[in-house]
C-alpha positions as semicolon CSV with decimal commas, in nm:
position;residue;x (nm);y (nm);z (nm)
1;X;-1,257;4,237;5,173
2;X;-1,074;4,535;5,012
3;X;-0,928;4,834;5,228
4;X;-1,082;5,152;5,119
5;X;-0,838;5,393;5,026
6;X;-0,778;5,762;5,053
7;X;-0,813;6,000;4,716
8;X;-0,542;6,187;4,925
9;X;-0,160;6,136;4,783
10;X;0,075;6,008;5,012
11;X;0,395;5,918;4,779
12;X;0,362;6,071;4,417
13;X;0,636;6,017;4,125
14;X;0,557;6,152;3,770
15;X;0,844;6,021;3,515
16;X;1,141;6,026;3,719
17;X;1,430;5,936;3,574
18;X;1,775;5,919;3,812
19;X;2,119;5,902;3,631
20;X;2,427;5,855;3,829
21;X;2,767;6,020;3,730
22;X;2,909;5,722;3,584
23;X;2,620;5,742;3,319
24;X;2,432;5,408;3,476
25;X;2,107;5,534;3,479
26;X;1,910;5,334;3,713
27;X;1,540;5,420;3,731
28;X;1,394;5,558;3,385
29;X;1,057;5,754;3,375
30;X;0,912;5,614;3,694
31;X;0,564;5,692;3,805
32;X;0,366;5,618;4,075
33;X;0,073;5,710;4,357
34;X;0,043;5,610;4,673
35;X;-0,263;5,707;4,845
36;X;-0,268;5,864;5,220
37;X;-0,275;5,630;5,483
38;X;-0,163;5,306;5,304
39;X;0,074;5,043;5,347
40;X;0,276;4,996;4,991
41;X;0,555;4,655;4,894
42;X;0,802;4,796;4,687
43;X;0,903;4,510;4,526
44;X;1,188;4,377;4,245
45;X;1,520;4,187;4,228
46;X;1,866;4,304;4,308
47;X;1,929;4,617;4,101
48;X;1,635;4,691;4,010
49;X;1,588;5,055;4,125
50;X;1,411;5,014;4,433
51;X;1,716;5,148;4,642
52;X;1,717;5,459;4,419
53;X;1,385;5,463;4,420
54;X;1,403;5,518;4,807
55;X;1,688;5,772;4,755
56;X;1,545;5,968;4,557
57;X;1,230;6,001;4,790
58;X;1,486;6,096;5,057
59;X;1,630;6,359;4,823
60;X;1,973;6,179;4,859
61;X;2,011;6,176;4,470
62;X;1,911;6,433;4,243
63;X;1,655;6,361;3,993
64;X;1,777;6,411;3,602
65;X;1,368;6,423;3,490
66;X;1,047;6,382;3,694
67;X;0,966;6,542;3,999
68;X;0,812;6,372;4,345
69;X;0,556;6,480;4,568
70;X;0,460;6,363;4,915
71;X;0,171;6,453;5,072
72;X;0,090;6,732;4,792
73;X;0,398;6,905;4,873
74;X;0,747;6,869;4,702
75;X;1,035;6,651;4,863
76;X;1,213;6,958;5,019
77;X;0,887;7,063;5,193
78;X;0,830;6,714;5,335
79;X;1,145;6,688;5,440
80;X;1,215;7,059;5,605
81;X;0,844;7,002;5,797
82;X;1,042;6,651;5,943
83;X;0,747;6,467;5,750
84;X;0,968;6,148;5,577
85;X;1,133;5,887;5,839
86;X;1,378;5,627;5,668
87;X;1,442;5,271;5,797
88;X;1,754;5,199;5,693
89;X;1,871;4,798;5,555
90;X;2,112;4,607;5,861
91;X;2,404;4,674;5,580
92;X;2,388;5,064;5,582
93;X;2,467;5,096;5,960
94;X;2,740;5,085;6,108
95;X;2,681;4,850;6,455
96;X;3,079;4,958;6,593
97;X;3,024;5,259;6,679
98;X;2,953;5,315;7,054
99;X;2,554;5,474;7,085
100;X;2,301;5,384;7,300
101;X;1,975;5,254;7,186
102;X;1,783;5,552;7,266
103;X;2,028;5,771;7,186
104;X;1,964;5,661;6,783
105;X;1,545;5,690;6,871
106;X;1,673;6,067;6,979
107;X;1,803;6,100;6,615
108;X;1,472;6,103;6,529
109;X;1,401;6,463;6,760
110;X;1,706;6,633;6,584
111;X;1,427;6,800;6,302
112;X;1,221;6,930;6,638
113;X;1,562;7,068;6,816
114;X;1,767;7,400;6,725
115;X;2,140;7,450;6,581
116;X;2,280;7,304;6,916
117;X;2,024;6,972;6,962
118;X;1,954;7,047;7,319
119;X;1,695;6,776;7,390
120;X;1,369;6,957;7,570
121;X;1,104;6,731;7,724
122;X;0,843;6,707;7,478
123;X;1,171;6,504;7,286
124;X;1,201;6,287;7,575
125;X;0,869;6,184;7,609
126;X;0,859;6,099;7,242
127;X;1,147;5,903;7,279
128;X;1,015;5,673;7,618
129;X;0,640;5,686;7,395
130;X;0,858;5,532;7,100
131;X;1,022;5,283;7,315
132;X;0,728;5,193;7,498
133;X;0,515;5,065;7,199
134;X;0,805;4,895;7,020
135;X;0,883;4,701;7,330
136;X;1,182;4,823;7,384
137;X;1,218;5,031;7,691
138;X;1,427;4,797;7,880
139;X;1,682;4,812;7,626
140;X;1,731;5,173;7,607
141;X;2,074;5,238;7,780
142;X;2,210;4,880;7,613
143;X;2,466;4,983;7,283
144;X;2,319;4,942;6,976
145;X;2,554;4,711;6,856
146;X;2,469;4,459;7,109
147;X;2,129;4,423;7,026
148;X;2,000;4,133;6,832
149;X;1,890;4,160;6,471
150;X;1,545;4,202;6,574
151;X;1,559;4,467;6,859
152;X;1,769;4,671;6,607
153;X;1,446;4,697;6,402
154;X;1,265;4,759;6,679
155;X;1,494;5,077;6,791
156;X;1,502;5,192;6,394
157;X;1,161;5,189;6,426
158;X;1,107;5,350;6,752
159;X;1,341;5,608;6,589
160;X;1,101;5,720;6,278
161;X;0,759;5,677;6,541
162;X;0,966;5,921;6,755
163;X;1,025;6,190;6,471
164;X;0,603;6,184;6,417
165;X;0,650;6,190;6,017
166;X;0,409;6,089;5,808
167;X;0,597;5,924;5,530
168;X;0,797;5,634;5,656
169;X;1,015;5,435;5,356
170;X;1,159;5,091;5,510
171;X;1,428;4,902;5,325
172;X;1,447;4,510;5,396
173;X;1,302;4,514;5,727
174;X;1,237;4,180;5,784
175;X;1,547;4,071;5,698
176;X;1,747;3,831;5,946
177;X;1,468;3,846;6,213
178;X;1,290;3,527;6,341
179;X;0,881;3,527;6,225
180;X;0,764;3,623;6,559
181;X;0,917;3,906;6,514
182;X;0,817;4,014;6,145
183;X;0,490;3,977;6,291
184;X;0,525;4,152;6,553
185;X;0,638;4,419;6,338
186;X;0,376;4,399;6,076
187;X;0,086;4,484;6,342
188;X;0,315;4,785;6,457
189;X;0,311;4,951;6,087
190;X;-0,064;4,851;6,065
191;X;-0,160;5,080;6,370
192;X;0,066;5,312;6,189
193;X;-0,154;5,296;5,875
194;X;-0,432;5,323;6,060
195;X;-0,347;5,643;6,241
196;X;-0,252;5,804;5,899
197;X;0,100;5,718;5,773
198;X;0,175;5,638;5,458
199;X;0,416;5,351;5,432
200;X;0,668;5,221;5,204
201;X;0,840;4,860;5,241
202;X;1,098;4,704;5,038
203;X;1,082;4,334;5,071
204;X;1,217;4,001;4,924
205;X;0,961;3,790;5,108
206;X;0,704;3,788;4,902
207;X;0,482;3,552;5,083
208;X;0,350;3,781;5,326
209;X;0,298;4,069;5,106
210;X;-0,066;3,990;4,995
211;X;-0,192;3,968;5,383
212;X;-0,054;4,263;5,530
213;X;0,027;4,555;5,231
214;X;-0,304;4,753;5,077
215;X;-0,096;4,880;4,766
216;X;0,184;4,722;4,577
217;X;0,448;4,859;4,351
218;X;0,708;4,669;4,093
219;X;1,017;4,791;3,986
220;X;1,233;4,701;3,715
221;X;1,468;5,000;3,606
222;X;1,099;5,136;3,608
223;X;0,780;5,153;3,744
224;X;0,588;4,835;3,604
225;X;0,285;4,854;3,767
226;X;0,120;5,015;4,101
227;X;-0,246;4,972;4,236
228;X;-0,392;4,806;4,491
229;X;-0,241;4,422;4,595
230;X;-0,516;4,255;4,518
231;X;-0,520;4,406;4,140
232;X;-0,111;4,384;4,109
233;X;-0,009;4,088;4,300
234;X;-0,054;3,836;4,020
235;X;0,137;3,579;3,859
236;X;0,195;3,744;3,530
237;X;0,298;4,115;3,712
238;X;0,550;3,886;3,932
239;X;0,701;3,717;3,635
240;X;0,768;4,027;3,462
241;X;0,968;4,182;3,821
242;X;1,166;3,871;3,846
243;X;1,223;3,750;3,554
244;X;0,998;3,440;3,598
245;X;1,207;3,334;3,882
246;X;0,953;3,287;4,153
247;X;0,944;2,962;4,346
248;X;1,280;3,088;4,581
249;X;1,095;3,435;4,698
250;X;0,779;3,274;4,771
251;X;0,688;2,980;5,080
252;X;0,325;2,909;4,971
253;X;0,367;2,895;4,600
254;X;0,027;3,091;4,573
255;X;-0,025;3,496;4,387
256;X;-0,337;3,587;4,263
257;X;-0,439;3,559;3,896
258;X;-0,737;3,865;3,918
259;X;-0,906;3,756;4,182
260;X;-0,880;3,385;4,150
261;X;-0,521;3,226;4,340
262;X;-0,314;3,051;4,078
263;X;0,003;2,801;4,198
264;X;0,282;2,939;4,038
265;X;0,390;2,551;3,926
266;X;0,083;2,587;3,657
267;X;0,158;2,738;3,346
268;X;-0,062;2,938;3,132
């Protein structure tokens, strides 16, 4: 049976185009709508925009057409009111340096804190909440670095539940954890759904996308299609993202074709 969805926008993107300096422009006239309280894939191969996709989101990279909108508002507004929470890929962090685990959840305060990021206790409590339902409150004076691959997620989690935005954008976060794990995970950013937050997840592991997201976007340099899973998880909307190379990505060898499952080993 279908989610229903919000009419309310979550994540909007009317033809946005992002150029880099070195002329490579790597997501042309890109549109999209997420609705309010939805779990989106973000989905495509290596290179194919989703990373500036997420970027630009963030406002990390200026936009050379288009605009964005979260939640009705424009990116700076989102982002001043502490509204968009990023979880970043295992790659983008750097594990060396000496922090403690809840030191990085505090991170997530530093938009509720003055110049001088005196933690008060309404920042502590959201911290030990944060920990709490991630499962990691025995960890929290243990160095980041020393964590395993899936208590790191956990804590970068724990980190955007502690800031209370409303957007959160995930990049890879399944990767290099065991399926207990990803599971366990998965349930978490359900109950986040359900309490209101619009999510974003980049993933290469496509097999578990039609169970758990309501909404599913494909990128290619641009937008290819968004909409609800059931209506854009198919065979011939998967073959365009990846260039008809889909056996490797998926572990059940089943999309949908409309509403009807279709092996991807059967060509039509």
């Amino acid at each position: 049976m279908k989610r229903a969805l919000s009419d309310s926008p979550g994540i909007s993107a009317r033809g946005v185009t992002v150029t880099y300096r070195n002329g490579h422009t790597a997501l042309r006239d890109a549109s999209l709508s997420i609705p309010t309280g939805t779990l989106a894939a973000l989905l495509g191969i290596n290179g194919s925009g989703k990373s500036t996709l997420f970027k630009a989101i963030m406002g990390f990279v200026p936009l050379t057409e288009g605009d964005i909108s979260l939640m009705g508002v424009p990116t700076r507004t989102a982002l001043r009111q502490n509204q968009v929470a990023y979880v970043p890929q295992s790659e983008d962090v750097d594990w060396h340096f000496p922090v403690l685990a809840e030191d990085v959840v505090m991170m997530g305060r530093y938009g509720h804190m003055g110049m001088l990021r005196i933690p008060r206790k309404a920042d502590h409590d959201a911290v030990a909440a944060a920990l709490d339902r991630v499962g990691m409150s025995d960890f929290r004076h243990r160095q980041i670095g020393e964590l395993s691959g899936g208590q790191k997620k956990r804590i970068f989690l724990a980190r955007a539940i502690a800031q209370g935005g409303k957007i959160v954008l995930l990049d890879e976060p399944f990767t290099g954890i065991d399926l207990n794990t990803e599971r366990q995970l998965i349930s978490l950013l359900q109950q986040m759904r359900d309490e209101g937050c619009t999510l974003l997840v980049s993933t290469h592991n496509l097999s578990t996308v039609n169970s758990f997201c309501d909404y599913t976007v494909l990128v290619k340099g641009t937008v290819l299609a968004c909409g609800p899973t059931a209506d854009i998880f198919t065979a011939s909307n998967l073959s365009r993202a990846f260039d008809g190379i889909l056996h490797p990505l998926m572990s059940n060898d089943v999309v949908h074709r409309g509403e009807d499952p279709l092996p991807l080993k059967e060509k039509r």
